[in-house]
Short mmCIF file of C-alpha atoms and ligand atoms in Angstrom, two decimals:
data_model
loop_
_atom_site.label_atom_id
_atom_site.label_comp_id
_atom_site.label_asym_id
_atom_site.label_seq_id
_atom_site.Cartn_x
_atom_site.Cartn_y
_atom_site.Cartn_z
CA MET A 1 8.43 11.29 28.32
CA SER A 2 8.97 11.23 24.42
CA ALA A 3 11.94 9.37 22.65
CA CYS A 4 13.41 12.85 22.05
CA ASN A 5 13.39 13.83 25.72
CA LEU A 6 14.65 10.27 26.47
CA LYS A 7 17.50 11.01 24.20
CA ASN A 8 18.37 14.36 26.10
CA PHE A 9 17.93 12.43 29.31
CA PHE A 10 20.64 10.02 28.55
CA LYS A 11 22.93 12.53 27.12
CA ARG A 12 22.55 14.27 30.44
CA MET A 13 23.11 11.11 32.46
CA PHE A 14 26.25 9.89 30.62
CA THR A 15 27.98 13.12 30.47
CA LYS A 16 27.39 13.56 34.15
CA GLY A 17 28.66 10.23 34.62
CA GLU A 18 25.64 9.01 36.77
CA LYS A 19 25.82 5.44 35.86
CA PRO A 20 24.46 2.90 38.48
CA ALA A 21 26.60 0.50 40.21
CA THR A 22 26.59 -2.84 38.51
CA GLY A 23 23.63 -5.04 39.44
CA GLU A 24 21.66 -2.01 40.49
CA PRO A 25 18.88 -1.03 38.10
CA VAL A 26 18.67 2.46 36.68
CA ARG A 27 15.33 3.97 38.21
CA GLN A 28 13.88 6.84 36.24
CA PHE A 29 11.03 9.01 37.26
CA ILE A 30 8.68 9.35 34.33
CA GLU A 31 5.22 10.62 34.24
CA PHE A 32 3.25 9.14 31.30
CA ASP A 33 0.20 10.72 29.70
CA LYS A 34 -2.61 9.06 31.89
CA ASN A 35 -4.72 8.82 28.68
CA LEU A 36 -2.43 6.31 27.24
CA ILE A 37 -2.73 3.90 30.02
CA ASP A 38 -5.50 1.48 30.25
CA LYS A 39 -7.87 2.24 33.18
CA ASN A 40 -8.33 -1.32 33.91
CA ALA A 41 -4.58 -1.87 34.08
CA ILE A 42 -4.32 0.90 36.66
CA LYS A 43 -7.05 -0.91 38.78
CA VAL A 44 -5.73 -4.16 38.54
CA VAL A 45 -2.16 -2.79 39.59
CA SER A 46 -3.56 -0.81 42.39
CA ILE A 47 -5.62 -3.84 43.86
CA ILE A 48 -2.37 -6.00 43.89
CA HIS A 49 -0.35 -3.23 45.38
CA LYS A 50 -2.84 -2.67 48.11
CA ALA A 51 -2.71 -6.36 48.89
CA GLY A 52 0.84 -5.84 49.72
CA TYR A 53 2.55 -7.23 46.80
CA GLU A 54 5.26 -5.74 44.52
CA VAL A 55 3.56 -4.95 40.89
CA TYR A 56 4.63 -3.34 37.80
CA LEU A 57 3.50 -2.78 34.20
CA VAL A 58 5.94 -4.65 32.17
CA GLY A 59 7.23 -5.22 28.51
CA GLY A 60 5.85 -3.79 25.38
CA CYS A 61 3.43 -1.35 27.12
CA VAL A 62 6.25 0.34 28.97
CA ARG A 63 8.31 0.44 25.67
CA ASP A 64 5.52 2.00 23.88
CA LEU A 65 4.70 4.43 26.34
CA LEU A 66 8.22 5.57 26.50
CA LEU A 67 7.97 6.38 22.66
CA ASP A 68 4.53 8.08 23.00
CA LEU A 69 2.80 5.12 21.03
CA LYS A 70 -0.54 3.72 22.17
CA PRO A 71 0.22 0.30 23.77
CA LYS A 72 -1.65 -2.64 22.16
CA ASP A 73 -1.95 -4.51 25.35
CA PHE A 74 -0.85 -4.03 28.85
CA ASP A 75 1.08 -6.79 30.86
CA ILE A 76 1.36 -6.74 34.56
CA ALA A 77 4.13 -8.63 36.52
CA THR A 78 4.19 -9.33 40.38
CA ASN A 79 5.74 -11.28 43.07
CA ALA A 80 2.36 -12.62 43.85
CA LYS A 81 1.69 -16.26 43.09
CA PRO A 82 -1.00 -16.82 40.59
CA GLU A 83 -3.27 -18.37 43.17
CA GLN A 84 -2.88 -15.31 45.32
CA VAL A 85 -3.75 -13.06 42.32
CA ASN A 86 -6.60 -15.18 41.59
CA LYS A 87 -7.96 -14.60 44.98
CA LEU A 88 -7.83 -10.96 44.65
CA PHE A 89 -10.29 -10.88 41.59
CA LYS A 90 -13.70 -12.21 41.44
CA ARG A 91 -13.67 -12.39 37.83
CA SER A 92 -10.18 -13.99 37.13
CA ARG A 93 -9.03 -17.40 36.10
CA LEU A 94 -5.65 -19.40 36.01
CA ILE A 95 -4.48 -20.32 32.60
CA GLY A 96 -1.56 -21.91 30.99
CA ARG A 97 0.30 -25.33 31.27
CA ARG A 98 3.95 -24.31 30.29
CA PHE A 99 3.56 -21.57 32.67
CA ARG A 100 0.65 -20.45 34.81
CA LEU A 101 -0.97 -16.96 34.32
CA VAL A 102 -3.97 -15.16 35.68
CA HIS A 103 -6.47 -13.39 33.47
CA VAL A 104 -8.31 -10.87 35.11
CA LEU A 105 -11.62 -10.63 33.16
CA PHE A 106 -13.54 -7.35 32.17
CA SER A 107 -15.80 -8.64 29.37
CA ALA A 108 -15.68 -11.71 27.02
CA ARG A 109 -13.06 -10.10 25.08
CA ASP A 110 -11.38 -7.81 27.36
CA PHE A 111 -8.92 -9.24 30.08
CA LEU A 112 -5.53 -8.36 31.43
CA GLU A 113 -2.78 -10.95 31.81
CA VAL A 114 -0.97 -10.92 35.24
CA ALA A 115 2.30 -13.07 35.33
CA THR A 116 4.21 -13.88 38.47
CA PHE A 117 7.92 -13.16 38.26
CA ARG A 118 9.62 -16.21 36.88
CA SER A 119 13.33 -17.19 37.40
CA GLY A 120 14.30 -17.66 33.84
CA LYS A 121 15.51 -21.03 34.89
CA VAL A 122 14.10 -22.95 31.98
CA GLN A 123 14.07 -26.72 31.18
CA THR A 124 14.90 -27.19 27.35
CA ALA A 125 14.58 -30.26 25.02
CA LYS A 126 17.58 -31.55 23.21
CA ASN A 127 17.17 -28.91 20.31
CA GLY A 128 17.31 -26.13 22.82
CA VAL A 129 13.50 -25.40 22.77
CA ILE A 130 12.03 -24.44 26.18
CA VAL A 131 9.67 -27.16 27.45
CA ARG A 132 8.95 -25.99 30.98
CA ASP A 133 9.40 -22.39 32.48
CA ASN A 134 7.44 -22.45 35.76
CA HIS A 135 10.00 -21.58 38.46
CA TYR A 136 9.06 -18.37 40.27
CA GLY A 137 11.61 -15.86 41.01
CA ARG A 138 12.38 -12.21 41.74
CA ILE A 139 12.24 -9.14 39.58
CA GLU A 140 15.79 -9.42 38.85
CA ASP A 141 15.17 -12.96 37.46
CA ASP A 142 12.10 -12.09 35.59
CA VAL A 143 13.98 -9.38 33.48
CA MET A 144 16.31 -12.15 32.21
CA ARG A 145 13.77 -14.33 30.83
CA ARG A 146 12.57 -11.49 28.62
CA ASP A 147 13.65 -11.41 24.88
CA PHE A 148 14.98 -7.85 24.28
CA ASN A 149 16.41 -4.99 26.34
CA ILE A 150 13.71 -2.84 24.97
CA ASN A 151 11.04 -5.32 26.23
CA ALA A 152 12.28 -5.73 29.57
CA LEU A 153 11.34 -2.49 31.42
CA TYR A 154 9.16 -2.25 34.39
CA TYR A 155 6.94 0.58 35.48
CA ASP A 156 5.90 1.37 38.95
CA LEU A 157 2.72 3.03 38.94
CA GLN A 158 2.68 4.20 42.46
CA LYS A 159 6.14 5.74 42.32
CA LYS A 160 6.01 6.61 38.63
CA GLU A 161 9.46 5.06 38.08
CA VAL A 162 10.87 3.04 35.08
CA ILE A 163 12.99 0.18 36.33
CA ASP A 164 15.76 -0.77 33.82
CA TYR A 165 18.09 -3.73 34.65
CA VAL A 166 19.41 -4.24 31.16
CA GLY A 167 19.97 -0.90 29.49
CA GLY A 168 16.42 -0.88 27.70
CA LEU A 169 16.04 2.85 28.23
CA LYS A 170 19.36 3.45 26.42
CA ASP A 171 18.51 1.15 23.65
CA ILE A 172 15.16 2.86 23.20
CA ALA A 173 16.68 6.16 22.94
CA ALA A 174 19.28 5.07 20.66
CA GLY A 175 16.82 3.05 18.40
CA GLU A 176 18.66 -0.30 19.01
CA ILE A 177 17.45 -3.72 19.51
CA HIS A 178 19.71 -5.93 21.69
CA MET A 179 19.06 -9.30 23.07
CA ILE A 180 19.16 -10.31 26.55
CA GLY A 181 21.91 -12.92 26.84
CA ASN A 182 23.19 -15.05 23.98
CA ALA A 183 21.09 -14.21 20.86
CA LYS A 184 21.94 -17.70 19.21
CA LYS A 185 20.90 -19.58 22.38
CA ARG A 186 17.82 -17.34 23.09
CA PHE A 187 16.64 -17.93 19.56
CA ALA A 188 17.02 -21.62 19.76
CA GLU A 189 15.03 -21.68 23.00
CA ASP A 190 12.10 -19.84 21.07
CA PRO A 191 12.56 -19.26 17.45
CA VAL A 192 9.55 -17.04 17.52
CA ARG A 193 11.86 -14.28 18.86
CA MET A 194 13.41 -14.09 15.45
CA ILE A 195 10.22 -12.76 13.92
CA ARG A 196 9.51 -10.63 16.87
CA ALA A 197 12.90 -8.87 16.50
CA ILE A 198 12.08 -8.10 12.80
CA ARG A 199 8.64 -6.75 13.76
CA PHE A 200 9.90 -4.55 16.54
CA ALA A 201 12.71 -3.22 14.42
CA GLU A 202 10.17 -2.03 11.62
CA LYS A 203 7.51 -0.82 14.38
CA LEU A 204 10.10 1.27 16.11
CA GLY A 205 12.22 2.18 13.24
CA SER A 206 15.21 0.59 15.28
CA GLU A 207 18.17 -1.27 14.27
CA MET A 208 18.79 -4.90 15.30
CA SER A 209 22.29 -5.61 16.77
CA GLU A 210 24.83 -7.46 14.47
CA GLU A 211 24.71 -10.38 16.80
CA ILE A 212 20.87 -10.65 16.32
CA LYS A 213 21.24 -10.27 12.62
CA THR A 214 23.88 -12.91 12.25
CA ALA A 215 22.00 -15.24 14.64
CA ILE A 216 18.86 -14.87 12.41
CA PHE A 217 20.66 -15.60 9.46
CA LYS A 218 22.20 -18.67 10.59
CA GLN A 219 19.05 -20.03 12.54
CA ALA A 220 15.95 -18.94 10.40
CA HIS A 221 15.32 -22.70 9.71
CA LEU A 222 14.35 -23.17 13.48
CA LEU A 223 11.15 -21.18 12.67
CA GLY A 224 10.05 -24.49 11.01
CA ASN A 225 9.73 -26.22 14.48
CA ILE A 226 7.09 -23.78 15.58
CA SER A 227 3.40 -25.02 15.77
CA SER A 228 1.32 -23.81 12.95
CA ALA A 229 -1.29 -22.56 15.56
CA ARG A 230 1.31 -20.23 17.32
CA LEU A 231 2.48 -19.00 13.99
CA TYR A 232 -1.06 -18.02 12.90
CA GLU A 233 -1.26 -15.48 15.85
CA GLU A 234 2.25 -14.25 14.98
CA CYS A 235 1.33 -13.71 11.45
CA ILE A 236 -1.45 -11.58 12.35
CA LYS A 237 0.77 -9.38 14.43
CA LEU A 238 3.58 -9.25 11.54
CA PHE A 239 1.34 -8.21 8.74
CA GLN A 240 -1.78 -6.39 10.28
CA ASN A 241 0.05 -2.99 11.16
CA GLU A 242 1.22 0.19 9.66
CA TYR A 243 4.46 -1.29 8.40
CA SER A 244 3.23 -4.41 6.92
CA PHE A 245 5.35 -4.46 3.60
CA ALA A 246 8.64 -3.52 5.32
CA VAL A 247 8.14 -6.38 7.70
CA TYR A 248 7.32 -8.75 4.58
CA GLU A 249 10.64 -7.64 2.95
CA GLN A 250 12.85 -8.02 6.05
CA LEU A 251 11.49 -11.45 6.63
CA GLU A 252 12.44 -12.46 3.04
CA GLU A 253 15.80 -10.68 3.37
CA TYR A 254 16.57 -12.90 6.46
CA GLY A 255 15.41 -15.93 5.14
CA LEU A 256 12.29 -16.32 7.47
CA LEU A 257 9.52 -15.93 5.00
CA LYS A 258 9.78 -19.42 3.58
CA TYR A 259 8.92 -20.71 7.03
CA LEU A 260 5.90 -18.84 7.14
CA PHE A 261 4.63 -18.89 3.36
CA LYS A 262 6.75 -21.06 1.31
CA GLN A 263 4.55 -20.68 -1.73
CA THR A 264 4.56 -17.06 -1.63
CA HIS A 265 7.09 -15.06 -3.85
CA LYS A 266 7.16 -11.27 -3.75
CA ASN A 267 5.27 -9.29 -6.47
CA ASP A 268 3.57 -5.90 -6.92
CA PHE A 269 0.22 -7.32 -5.83
CA ILE A 270 1.68 -8.23 -2.47
CA LYS A 271 3.15 -4.95 -2.03
CA LYS A 272 0.00 -2.99 -3.04
CA ALA A 273 -2.05 -5.44 -0.48
CA CYS A 274 0.36 -4.97 2.32
CA ASN A 275 0.13 -1.19 1.89
CA ASN A 276 -3.46 -1.17 1.45
CA THR A 277 -3.66 -3.03 4.80
CA SER A 278 -1.56 -0.40 6.47
CA GLU A 279 -3.64 2.42 5.07
CA ARG A 280 -6.73 0.84 6.28
CA ILE A 281 -5.39 0.49 9.89
CA LYS A 282 -4.20 4.14 9.66
CA LEU A 283 -7.81 5.20 8.82
CA GLY A 284 -9.31 3.05 11.21
CA LYS A 285 -11.03 0.67 8.83
CA PRO A 286 -11.53 -2.94 9.60
CA VAL A 287 -9.05 -5.47 8.30
CA THR A 288 -9.19 -9.32 8.24
CA PRO A 289 -6.32 -11.89 7.77
CA ALA A 290 -8.22 -13.56 5.10
CA PHE A 291 -7.50 -10.67 2.59
CA LEU A 292 -3.81 -10.67 2.95
CA PHE A 293 -3.71 -14.51 3.06
CA ALA A 294 -5.68 -14.58 0.07
CA VAL A 295 -3.06 -12.20 -1.75
CA PHE A 296 -0.13 -14.09 -0.49
CA LEU A 297 -1.50 -17.49 -1.89
CA TRP A 298 -3.09 -16.14 -4.98
CA GLN A 299 -0.17 -17.09 -7.25
CA ALA A 300 0.25 -20.47 -5.84
CA GLN A 301 -3.41 -21.01 -6.39
CA ASN A 302 -3.17 -20.00 -9.91
CA GLU A 303 -0.20 -22.21 -10.73
CA ARG A 304 -2.09 -25.09 -9.15
CA PHE A 305 -5.03 -24.37 -11.40
CA ALA A 306 -2.89 -24.14 -14.60
CA LEU A 307 -1.51 -27.79 -13.81
CA ILE A 308 -4.97 -29.20 -12.64
CA LYS A 309 -6.76 -27.72 -15.63
CA ARG A 310 -4.89 -29.71 -17.98
CA LYS A 311 -6.32 -33.05 -16.71
CA GLN A 312 -9.62 -31.76 -15.27
CA ARG A 313 -12.15 -30.50 -17.68
CA SER A 314 -14.55 -28.86 -15.57
CA PHE A 315 -13.19 -25.24 -14.97
CA HIS A 316 -15.25 -25.17 -11.58
CA LEU A 317 -13.81 -28.44 -10.24
CA ALA A 318 -10.29 -27.34 -11.31
CA GLN A 319 -10.72 -24.26 -9.48
CA LEU A 320 -11.91 -25.85 -6.27
CA GLN A 321 -9.01 -28.30 -6.28
CA ALA A 322 -6.64 -25.47 -6.90
CA CYS A 323 -7.83 -23.67 -3.89
CA ASP A 324 -7.89 -26.66 -1.67
CA GLU A 325 -4.20 -27.60 -2.50
CA ALA A 326 -2.94 -24.11 -2.00
CA ILE A 327 -4.57 -23.84 1.32
CA VAL A 328 -3.76 -27.36 2.54
CA ASN A 329 -0.09 -26.66 1.77
CA GLN A 330 -0.26 -23.41 3.73
CA ILE A 331 -1.84 -24.54 6.79
CA LYS A 332 1.01 -27.12 7.39
CA GLN A 333 2.97 -24.02 8.25
CA VAL A 334 0.59 -21.56 9.44
CA SER A 335 -2.91 -22.83 10.55
CA MET A 336 -6.04 -20.67 9.88
CA PRO A 337 -9.50 -20.99 11.24
CA ARG A 338 -12.16 -22.54 8.78
CA TYR A 339 -13.94 -19.29 8.42
CA LEU A 340 -10.95 -17.81 7.15
CA THR A 341 -10.17 -20.48 4.62
CA SER A 342 -13.56 -20.46 3.31
CA LYS A 343 -13.37 -16.62 3.00
CA ILE A 344 -10.33 -16.92 0.98
CA LYS A 345 -11.90 -19.54 -1.31
CA ASP A 346 -14.79 -17.39 -1.91
CA VAL A 347 -12.72 -14.47 -2.98
CA TRP A 348 -10.66 -16.36 -5.19
CA MET A 349 -13.66 -18.28 -6.77
CA MET A 350 -15.08 -14.92 -7.60
CA GLN A 351 -12.12 -13.54 -9.47
CA SER A 352 -13.17 -15.21 -12.64
CA LYS A 353 -16.77 -14.31 -12.32
CA LEU A 354 -15.98 -10.59 -11.83
CA GLU A 355 -13.43 -10.70 -14.68
CA LYS A 356 -15.95 -11.86 -17.20
CA ILE A 357 -19.14 -9.88 -16.77
CA GLN A 358 -22.36 -11.69 -17.39
CA PRO A 359 -25.29 -9.57 -16.93
CA LYS A 360 -27.56 -12.19 -15.72
CA LYS A 361 -25.30 -12.82 -12.73
CA VAL A 362 -24.55 -9.19 -11.76
CA GLN A 363 -27.23 -8.92 -9.12
CA SER A 364 -26.36 -12.12 -7.33
CA LEU A 365 -22.67 -11.40 -7.27
CA LEU A 366 -23.39 -7.89 -5.70
CA ASP A 367 -25.53 -9.61 -3.14
CA ASN A 368 -22.84 -12.21 -2.21
CA ARG A 369 -21.45 -11.79 1.15
CA SER A 370 -18.00 -11.87 -0.01
CA PHE A 371 -18.49 -9.43 -2.84
CA ARG A 372 -16.87 -6.42 -1.29
CA MET A 373 -13.70 -8.18 -0.43
CA ALA A 374 -13.53 -10.00 -3.81
CA TYR A 375 -14.02 -6.60 -5.43
CA ASP A 376 -11.27 -4.99 -3.45
CA PHE A 377 -9.09 -7.94 -4.49
CA LEU A 378 -9.80 -7.38 -8.06
CA LEU A 379 -9.10 -3.71 -7.67
CA LEU A 380 -5.68 -4.37 -6.09
CA ARG A 381 -4.85 -6.86 -8.99
CA SER A 382 -5.87 -4.34 -11.61
CA GLN A 383 -3.63 -1.75 -9.91
CA SER A 384 -0.56 -4.12 -9.97
CA ILE A 385 -0.13 -7.57 -11.72
CA ASN A 386 -3.27 -7.34 -13.97
CA PRO A 387 -3.71 -3.85 -15.46
CA GLU A 388 -5.87 -5.45 -18.07
CA LEU A 389 -8.76 -5.75 -15.46
CA LYS A 390 -9.26 -2.00 -15.27
CA LYS A 391 -12.39 -2.35 -17.49
CA ALA A 392 -13.92 -4.90 -15.32
CA VAL A 393 -13.08 -2.98 -12.23
CA ASP A 394 -14.79 0.16 -13.68
CA PHE A 395 -17.92 -2.01 -14.30
CA TRP A 396 -18.09 -3.29 -10.80
CA THR A 397 -17.28 0.28 -9.24
CA LYS A 398 -20.54 1.61 -11.30
CA ALA A 399 -22.51 -1.38 -10.51
CA GLN A 400 -22.27 -0.62 -6.83
CA GLU A 401 -23.45 3.00 -7.17
P1 ATP B 501 3.24 -6.01 21.21
O1 ATP B 501 2.27 -6.18 22.19
O2 ATP B 501 3.38 -4.46 20.73
O3 ATP B 501 3.14 -7.08 20.06
P2 ATP B 501 5.05 -6.85 23.24
O4 ATP B 501 6.43 -6.61 23.54
O5 ATP B 501 4.14 -6.32 24.28
O6 ATP B 501 4.83 -6.37 21.86
P3 ATP B 501 3.79 -9.36 23.94
O7 ATP B 501 3.69 -10.57 23.13
O8 ATP B 501 2.55 -8.56 24.40
O9 ATP B 501 4.77 -8.29 23.04
O10 ATP B 501 4.77 -9.68 25.09
C1 ATP B 501 4.75 -8.98 26.40
C2 ATP B 501 6.16 -9.09 26.85
O11 ATP B 501 6.33 -10.58 27.14
C3 ATP B 501 7.25 -8.69 25.84
O12 ATP B 501 7.59 -7.30 26.03
C4 ATP B 501 8.41 -9.43 26.56
O13 ATP B 501 9.09 -8.81 27.52
C5 ATP B 501 7.85 -10.72 26.90
N1 ATP B 501 7.80 -11.77 25.95
C6 ATP B 501 6.82 -11.95 24.95
N2 ATP B 501 7.06 -13.21 24.09
C7 ATP B 501 8.42 -13.44 24.49
C8 ATP B 501 9.19 -14.50 23.95
N3 ATP B 501 8.90 -15.23 22.96
N4 ATP B 501 10.50 -14.63 24.58
C9 ATP B 501 10.75 -13.86 25.74
N5 ATP B 501 10.02 -12.89 26.14
C10 ATP B 501 8.79 -12.66 25.66
MG1 MG B 502 2.09 -6.41 24.37
#
């Protein structure tokens, strides 16, 4: 069912006054396009179902299916305990400390996550952050631990029914994002939910509730308590998509950006690079977080360089130090694997070499493994903050032919 059909469904439902009794979920028969559902997810659900357990697709995949979007991943929720799920699959493993989950493996990179219903009873630290969340529960409880109404829908593959306890269907149809429970409290429990709200608002073209907006404005600083490793994963989701720059602007507007990239300030280069990333994704071209991170930190690196150069005579050493300092500052907030930081440095260090063309060095630069990315970087600079680089770009464009 598409969003449009969903809207009609709700118009009918509410004009007829078919609201379910309180406490009872809405059950809506919906047949999704089979091609949009992961074959492995169908298999896993069917095996758990045949073993006699309750089992559903849940969360973002149901939301996306309702909107005719191809889900990024499929999450499965069941009343079977992790050990029971683990026994059903030869190739599966128990993971997680804060909460235990099962990964059913299909290949080295391909797995599905199966989670047992949790009660939502969470143990929080003094600052409100969840430290333990491992009490099993029923589906009614599992719903309440999820972040937004739109993310708390369950799909019964056997009955082809969406099960909605919180009004998620209505919110999807209306294009609204509402928190499950009190927004202030739920953001304090897990501040990452704030950046998730921003991301979903842009992805779905939806509007966050006033309660959510106010709570983010007031509590943006809590994002500063999140581990840099977790924020790395989240940053990739924030910016490597078709709506990258809109997310950037919203993060800035809500005061969240400085807890991810405190050295970054908006300019045309950033806009150009975010939009370029979105274009590449639409065309199915590969993208790497190294590129956007390099763009976000470029100005900071330049400013460091200008300062260091006053004392350091060697251009090369000053450049190296500036790169290191910009990166060290950044990974305090958002960590990055080493291969990424070394790629970023390569791209930065190559800029001055590409700017000043030295005939003897052309071939070795063309052969450099980071040439292509450094060239793209130079190109976007020339199309935004450094129009004077057009000549150099033209040279390198021809040199590749
Ligand atoms: P997408 O996969 O498109 O990024 P998603 O909603 O599927 O979006 P996931 O991170 O895959 O996001 O999480 C799956 C589901 O788990 C969510 O839909 C939501 O119900 C729940 N969830 C994820 N992160 C949180 C969180 N921080 N707090 C509460 N519930 C969460
Ligand atoms: Mg998901």
